[in-house]
Amino acid sequence: MDFAPFGAVLFDLDGVVTPTADIHQLAWREVFEEVLPQIASEDQQRYRDNDYTLYVDGKPRYDGVASVLEAHDVVLPRGDPGDEPGMDTVCAIGNMKNEAFLRVLERDRIRPYPGAIRMIDHLDELGIPSAIVSSSRNARKVLDVAGITNRFVAIVDGNVIRDEGLAGKPDPAPFLEAARRLGVEPEKAVVMEDALSGVRAGANGPFALVVGVDREDQADALKAAGADVVVPDVGHLLGQEK
């Protein structure tokens, strides 16, 4: 694919640039396998294999907690982001998950996908700026651990979304903010996403192209969510992976 006509590329982080989706999935499973048996009815206590993809992936942390709880017929107060990790509120469970994620990240470390680095290198050669657009408040930590923070001109993460009062994905607001920070019209920007909510965010905006990255065998769902192109890795857009 020829990227020269585009003005910017807006990358999701987890599952597109770094395999952090695997770490997130492990952390979510660890938390809900502890929490659900204690707060859900007997027939809703098992954390299901597709809960992450259906209810969590791409969403801000507390929204993901709320979605999983709703799917398991559990009602808890929202609480406050300052709540201590625990099981009394949505935010408390979200803070449990954050602790679990950071433990796994520090233990296992992380490396970016080779195809993503090929893409970033190619964009640099063309003089096309790129940004990270992630719902995670740990995005900068992940980028630092992966050693690629300085490869992106702008980073719109969960902290920016909170501080700027932006709606989260599937609203296009985070991607629009990234384009604004790059000084590029969104109509000239490419969105690259692996989460259904993120693809919907791209499709809900005026972006030039929405690329769905299929790492969960959900190509049809990504297309239905609004992806213009679906690939197994962003490096495939540059030709055969080496």
Tab-separated table of N, CA and C in Angstrom, residues 30-135:
chain	number	residue	atom	x	y	z
A	30	GLU	N	-7.131	-13.026	35.554
A	30	GLU	CA	-6.706	-13.218	36.941
A	30	GLU	C	-7.673	-12.523	37.901
A	31	VAL	N	-8.059	-11.300	37.563
A	31	VAL	CA	-8.934	-10.529	38.447
A	31	VAL	C	-10.341	-11.112	38.485
A	32	PHE	N	-10.923	-11.361	37.316
A	32	PHE	CA	-12.320	-11.801	37.309
A	32	PHE	C	-12.493	-13.246	37.772
A	33	GLU	N	-11.460	-14.061	37.614
A	33	GLU	CA	-11.566	-15.410	38.168
A	33	GLU	C	-11.527	-15.379	39.694
A	34	GLU	N	-10.991	-14.312	40.260
A	34	GLU	CA	-11.054	-14.126	41.705
A	34	GLU	C	-12.354	-13.450	42.128
A	35	VAL	N	-12.803	-12.477	41.333
A	35	VAL	CA	-13.930	-11.634	41.736
A	35	VAL	C	-15.288	-12.287	41.497
A	36	LEU	N	-15.511	-12.817	40.297
A	36	LEU	CA	-16.853	-13.285	39.942
A	36	LEU	C	-17.401	-14.363	40.881
A	37	PRO	N	-16.600	-15.345	41.305
A	37	PRO	CA	-17.162	-16.345	42.225
A	37	PRO	C	-17.644	-15.749	43.544
A	38	GLN	N	-17.177	-14.547	43.865
A	38	GLN	CA	-17.554	-13.947	45.142
A	38	GLN	C	-18.714	-12.957	45.035
A	39	ILE	N	-18.997	-12.457	43.817
A	39	ILE	CA	-20.039	-11.431	43.714
A	39	ILE	C	-21.138	-11.769	42.716
A	40	ALA	N	-20.956	-12.811	41.896
A	40	ALA	CA	-21.956	-13.155	40.880
A	40	ALA	C	-22.800	-14.339	41.334
A	41	SER	N	-23.987	-14.464	40.738
A	41	SER	CA	-24.828	-15.623	41.019
A	41	SER	C	-24.139	-16.879	40.495
A	42	GLU	N	-24.576	-18.029	40.961
A	42	GLU	CA	-23.864	-19.275	40.683
A	42	GLU	C	-23.690	-19.536	39.190
A	43	ASP	N	-24.698	-19.191	38.385
A	43	ASP	CA	-24.618	-19.478	36.951
A	43	ASP	C	-23.840	-18.417	36.174
A	44	GLN	N	-23.314	-17.391	36.867
A	44	GLN	CA	-22.575	-16.315	36.198
A	44	GLN	C	-21.162	-16.155	36.754
A	45	GLN	N	-20.660	-17.170	37.448
A	45	GLN	CA	-19.381	-17.022	38.138
A	45	GLN	C	-18.165	-17.322	37.270
A	46	ARG	N	-18.367	-17.948	36.113
A	46	ARG	CA	-17.222	-18.332	35.279
A	46	ARG	C	-16.881	-17.212	34.300
A	47	TYR	N	-15.629	-16.787	34.311
A	47	TYR	CA	-15.138	-15.809	33.335
A	47	TYR	C	-14.952	-16.530	32.010
A	48	ARG	N	-15.666	-16.083	30.987
A	48	ARG	CA	-15.705	-16.794	29.717
A	48	ARG	C	-14.546	-16.388	28.805
A	49	ASP	N	-14.178	-17.290	27.902
A	49	ASP	CA	-13.027	-17.063	27.029
A	49	ASP	C	-13.187	-15.815	26.165
A	50	ASN	N	-14.425	-15.503	25.755
A	50	ASN	CA	-14.623	-14.358	24.862
A	50	ASN	C	-15.044	-13.086	25.594
A	51	ASP	N	-15.041	-13.094	26.919
A	51	ASP	CA	-15.415	-11.888	27.663
A	51	ASP	C	-14.493	-10.715	27.328
A	52	TYR	N	-13.203	-10.988	27.201
A	52	TYR	CA	-12.254	-9.909	26.921
A	52	TYR	C	-12.558	-9.257	25.572
A	53	THR	N	-12.710	-10.070	24.535
A	53	THR	CA	-12.951	-9.534	23.196
A	53	THR	C	-14.279	-8.795	23.112
A	54	LEU	N	-15.308	-9.345	23.734
A	54	LEU	CA	-16.650	-8.772	23.611
A	54	LEU	C	-16.857	-7.529	24.470
A	55	TYR	N	-16.281	-7.510	25.669
A	55	TYR	CA	-16.672	-6.493	26.638
A	55	TYR	C	-15.552	-5.563	27.106
A	56	VAL	N	-14.302	-5.929	26.849
A	56	VAL	CA	-13.194	-5.179	27.437
A	56	VAL	C	-12.293	-4.530	26.395
A	57	ASP	N	-11.909	-5.277	25.380
A	57	ASP	CA	-10.858	-4.867	24.453
A	57	ASP	C	-11.131	-3.490	23.857
A	58	GLY	N	-10.171	-2.579	24.036
A	58	GLY	CA	-10.258	-1.247	23.453
A	58	GLY	C	-10.962	-0.210	24.299
A	59	LYS	N	-11.623	-0.628	25.371
A	59	LYS	CA	-12.376	0.312	26.199
A	59	LYS	C	-11.525	0.829	27.355
A	60	PRO	N	-11.839	2.026	27.867
A	60	PRO	CA	-11.209	2.460	29.115
A	60	PRO	C	-11.455	1.427	30.214
A	61	ARG	N	-10.509	1.330	31.133
A	61	ARG	CA	-10.504	0.243	32.119
A	61	ARG	C	-11.818	0.105	32.885
A	62	TYR	N	-12.318	1.201	33.436
A	62	TYR	CA	-13.520	1.101	34.262
A	62	TYR	C	-14.752	0.765	33.422
A	63	ASP	N	-14.784	1.252	32.182
A	63	ASP	CA	-15.884	0.881	31.291
A	63	ASP	C	-15.838	-0.612	30.984
A	64	GLY	N	-14.621	-1.155	30.848
A	64	GLY	CA	-14.483	-2.591	30.619
A	64	GLY	C	-14.993	-3.400	31.796
A	65	VAL	N	-14.654	-2.963	33.005
A	65	VAL	CA	-15.166	-3.642	34.205
A	65	VAL	C	-16.688	-3.620	34.209
A	66	ALA	N	-17.255	-2.445	33.967
A	66	ALA	CA	-18.715	-2.308	33.992
A	66	ALA	C	-19.374	-3.210	32.953
A	67	SER	N	-18.760	-3.330	31.775
A	67	SER	CA	-19.333	-4.163	30.719
A	67	SER	C	-19.315	-5.639	31.095
A	68	VAL	N	-18.200	-6.098	31.677
A	68	VAL	CA	-18.123	-7.503	32.092
A	68	VAL	C	-19.132	-7.783	33.205
A	69	LEU	N	-19.213	-6.888	34.175
A	69	LEU	CA	-20.163	-7.091	35.269
A	69	LEU	C	-21.595	-7.140	34.744
A	70	GLU	N	-21.920	-6.243	33.826
A	70	GLU	CA	-23.269	-6.247	33.246
A	70	GLU	C	-23.545	-7.562	32.527
A	71	ALA	N	-22.538	-8.069	31.795
A	71	ALA	CA	-22.710	-9.333	31.076
A	71	ALA	C	-22.915	-10.506	32.022
A	72	HIS	N	-22.431	-10.362	33.251
A	72	HIS	CA	-22.587	-11.421	34.252
A	72	HIS	C	-23.675	-11.080	35.276
A	73	ASP	N	-24.525	-10.122	34.916
A	73	ASP	CA	-25.683	-9.751	35.751
A	73	ASP	C	-25.284	-9.297	37.150
A	74	VAL	N	-24.177	-8.561	37.228
A	74	VAL	CA	-23.722	-8.015	38.505
A	74	VAL	C	-23.865	-6.499	38.467
A	75	VAL	N	-24.454	-5.936	39.501
A	75	VAL	CA	-24.611	-4.487	39.602
A	75	VAL	C	-23.817	-3.993	40.805
A	76	LEU	N	-22.869	-3.085	40.541
A	76	LEU	CA	-22.079	-2.464	41.605
A	76	LEU	C	-22.073	-0.957	41.391
A	77	PRO	N	-21.895	-0.178	42.453
A	77	PRO	CA	-21.729	1.268	42.265
A	77	PRO	C	-20.452	1.558	41.494
A	78	ARG	N	-20.462	2.677	40.760
A	78	ARG	CA	-19.286	3.046	39.963
A	78	ARG	C	-18.078	3.296	40.855
A	79	GLY	N	-18.292	3.987	41.956
A	79	GLY	CA	-17.178	4.313	42.832
A	79	GLY	C	-16.351	5.454	42.279
A	80	ASP	N	-15.100	5.514	42.722
A	80	ASP	CA	-14.209	6.613	42.365
A	80	ASP	C	-12.855	6.042	41.963
A	81	PRO	N	-12.165	6.663	40.996
A	81	PRO	CA	-10.845	6.151	40.602
A	81	PRO	C	-9.856	6.035	41.755
A	82	GLY	N	-10.099	6.766	42.838
A	82	GLY	CA	-9.215	6.676	43.996
A	82	GLY	C	-9.529	5.521	44.924
A	83	ASP	N	-10.540	4.713	44.602
A	83	ASP	CA	-10.898	3.572	45.451
A	83	ASP	C	-9.731	2.593	45.569
A	84	GLU	N	-9.563	2.046	46.752
A	84	GLU	CA	-8.559	1.007	46.946
A	84	GLU	C	-8.943	-0.235	46.143
A	85	PRO	N	-7.957	-0.965	45.605
A	85	PRO	CA	-8.279	-2.199	44.886
A	85	PRO	C	-9.134	-3.122	45.743
A	86	GLY	N	-10.197	-3.646	45.157
A	86	GLY	CA	-11.112	-4.501	45.898
A	86	GLY	C	-12.297	-4.872	45.042
A	87	MET	N	-13.396	-5.274	45.684
A	87	MET	CA	-14.548	-5.799	44.959
A	87	MET	C	-15.827	-5.020	45.220
A	88	ASP	N	-15.734	-3.870	45.883
A	88	ASP	CA	-16.939	-3.156	46.292
A	88	ASP	C	-17.497	-2.238	45.213
A	89	THR	N	-16.649	-1.772	44.301
A	89	THR	CA	-17.091	-0.853	43.255
A	89	THR	C	-16.442	-1.227	41.928
A	90	VAL	N	-16.991	-0.664	40.852
A	90	VAL	CA	-16.400	-0.852	39.524
A	90	VAL	C	-14.959	-0.360	39.514
A	91	CYS	N	-14.726	0.810	40.083
A	91	CYS	CA	-13.377	1.379	40.079
A	91	CYS	C	-12.410	0.548	40.920
A	92	ALA	N	-12.891	0.004	42.026
A	92	ALA	CA	-12.028	-0.824	42.870
A	92	ALA	C	-11.562	-2.064	42.111
A	93	ILE	N	-12.469	-2.686	41.358
A	93	ILE	CA	-12.084	-3.849	40.553
A	93	ILE	C	-11.127	-3.424	39.446
A	94	GLY	N	-11.400	-2.272	38.829
A	94	GLY	CA	-10.493	-1.768	37.805
A	94	GLY	C	-9.098	-1.531	38.347
A	95	ASN	N	-9.003	-1.080	39.578
A	95	ASN	CA	-7.693	-0.850	40.187
A	95	ASN	C	-7.000	-2.166	40.538
A	96	MET	N	-7.775	-3.199	40.850
A	96	MET	CA	-7.195	-4.538	40.999
A	96	MET	C	-6.551	-4.980	39.691
A	97	LYS	N	-7.280	-4.749	38.599
A	97	LYS	CA	-6.767	-5.149	37.291
A	97	LYS	C	-5.492	-4.391	36.952
A	98	ASN	N	-5.440	-3.106	37.286
A	98	ASN	CA	-4.255	-2.321	36.972
A	98	ASN	C	-3.031	-2.869	37.702
A	99	GLU	N	-3.199	-3.228	38.964
A	99	GLU	CA	-2.087	-3.811	39.717
A	99	GLU	C	-1.630	-5.125	39.090
A	100	ALA	N	-2.598	-5.946	38.666
A	100	ALA	CA	-2.258	-7.223	38.045
A	100	ALA	C	-1.509	-6.998	36.732
A	101	PHE	N	-1.966	-6.024	35.939
A	101	PHE	CA	-1.314	-5.732	34.665
A	101	PHE	C	0.135	-5.302	34.872
A	102	LEU	N	0.367	-4.400	35.814
A	102	LEU	CA	1.719	-3.902	36.044
A	102	LEU	C	2.644	-5.009	36.547
A	103	ARG	N	2.109	-5.926	37.353
A	103	ARG	CA	2.920	-7.060	37.815
A	103	ARG	C	3.373	-7.911	36.636
A	104	VAL	N	2.434	-8.231	35.743
A	104	VAL	CA	2.767	-9.085	34.604
A	104	VAL	C	3.718	-8.366	33.651
A	105	LEU	N	3.494	-7.061	33.428
A	105	LEU	CA	4.356	-6.294	32.528
A	105	LEU	C	5.791	-6.265	33.037
A	106	GLU	N	5.971	-6.015	34.321
A	106	GLU	CA	7.317	-5.963	34.885
A	106	GLU	C	7.981	-7.336	34.857
A	107	ARG	N	7.184	-8.373	35.024
A	107	ARG	CA	7.737	-9.729	35.048
A	107	ARG	C	8.129	-10.203	33.654
A	108	ASP	N	7.238	-10.004	32.686
A	108	ASP	CA	7.433	-10.592	31.366
A	108	ASP	C	8.071	-9.639	30.357
A	109	ARG	N	8.054	-8.311	30.667
A	109	ARG	CA	8.553	-7.298	29.729
A	109	ARG	C	7.780	-7.381	28.415
A	110	ILE	N	8.231	-6.656	27.388
A	110	ILE	CA	7.475	-6.661	26.139
A	110	ILE	C	8.331	-6.112	25.007
A	111	ARG	N	8.097	-6.625	23.822
A	111	ARG	CA	8.771	-6.135	22.623
A	111	ARG	C	7.716	-5.790	21.582
A	112	PRO	N	7.948	-4.746	20.792
A	112	PRO	CA	6.967	-4.395	19.756
A	112	PRO	C	6.934	-5.449	18.656
A	113	TYR	N	5.817	-5.487	17.941
A	113	TYR	CA	5.723	-6.372	16.787
A	113	TYR	C	6.713	-5.912	15.717
A	114	PRO	N	7.480	-6.829	15.124
A	114	PRO	CA	8.412	-6.436	14.058
A	114	PRO	C	7.721	-5.714	12.903
A	115	GLY	N	6.511	-6.161	12.554
A	115	GLY	CA	5.785	-5.506	11.467
A	115	GLY	C	5.440	-4.067	11.785
A	116	ALA	N	5.145	-3.789	13.055
A	116	ALA	CA	4.846	-2.414	13.454
A	116	ALA	C	6.083	-1.535	13.327
A	117	ILE	N	7.241	-2.068	13.704
A	117	ILE	CA	8.479	-1.301	13.577
A	117	ILE	C	8.799	-1.041	12.105
A	118	ARG	N	8.568	-2.032	11.254
A	118	ARG	CA	8.751	-1.816	9.812
A	118	ARG	C	7.870	-0.677	9.326
A	119	MET	N	6.623	-0.665	9.785
A	119	MET	CA	5.695	0.380	9.362
A	119	MET	C	6.149	1.751	9.859
A	120	ILE	N	6.541	1.837	11.120
A	120	ILE	CA	6.981	3.120	11.680
A	120	ILE	C	8.225	3.616	10.946
A	121	ASP	N	9.161	2.709	10.664
A	121	ASP	CA	10.360	3.087	9.904
A	121	ASP	C	9.980	3.632	8.526
A	122	HIS	N	9.035	2.965	7.879
A	122	HIS	CA	8.600	3.386	6.544
A	122	HIS	C	7.961	4.772	6.594
A	123	LEU	N	7.121	4.996	7.592
A	123	LEU	CA	6.482	6.306	7.728
A	123	LEU	C	7.519	7.393	7.988
A	124	ASP	N	8.518	7.082	8.804
A	124	ASP	CA	9.586	8.049	9.065
A	124	ASP	C	10.314	8.415	7.770
A	125	GLU	N	10.563	7.417	6.930
A	125	GLU	CA	11.237	7.675	5.655
A	125	GLU	C	10.411	8.603	4.767
A	126	LEU	N	9.083	8.485	4.869
A	126	LEU	CA	8.190	9.322	4.068
A	126	LEU	C	7.919	10.677	4.715
A	127	GLY	N	8.366	10.843	5.957
A	127	GLY	CA	8.093	12.083	6.671
A	127	GLY	C	6.664	12.200	7.156
A	128	ILE	N	6.011	11.059	7.373
A	128	ILE	CA	4.620	11.038	7.830
A	128	ILE	C	4.600	10.815	9.339
A	129	PRO	N	4.040	11.738	10.104
A	129	PRO	CA	4.033	11.586	11.564
A	129	PRO	C	3.040	10.521	12.015
A	130	SER	N	3.313	9.941	13.169
A	130	SER	CA	2.423	8.925	13.721
A	130	SER	C	2.147	9.223	15.183
A	131	ALA	N	1.036	8.683	15.659
A	131	ALA	CA	0.625	8.880	17.048
A	131	ALA	C	0.109	7.569	17.612
A	132	ILE	N	0.175	7.458	18.921
A	132	ILE	CA	-0.462	6.359	19.643
A	132	ILE	C	-1.788	6.868	20.192
A	133	VAL	N	-2.834	6.071	20.001
A	133	VAL	CA	-4.154	6.396	20.544
A	133	VAL	C	-4.636	5.167	21.303
A	134	SER	N	-4.568	5.235	22.624
A	134	SER	CA	-4.859	4.074	23.459
A	134	SER	C	-5.772	4.458	24.610
A	135	SER	N	-6.698	3.575	24.935
A	135	SER	CA	-7.556	3.798	26.095
A	135	SER	C	-6.824	3.542	27.407
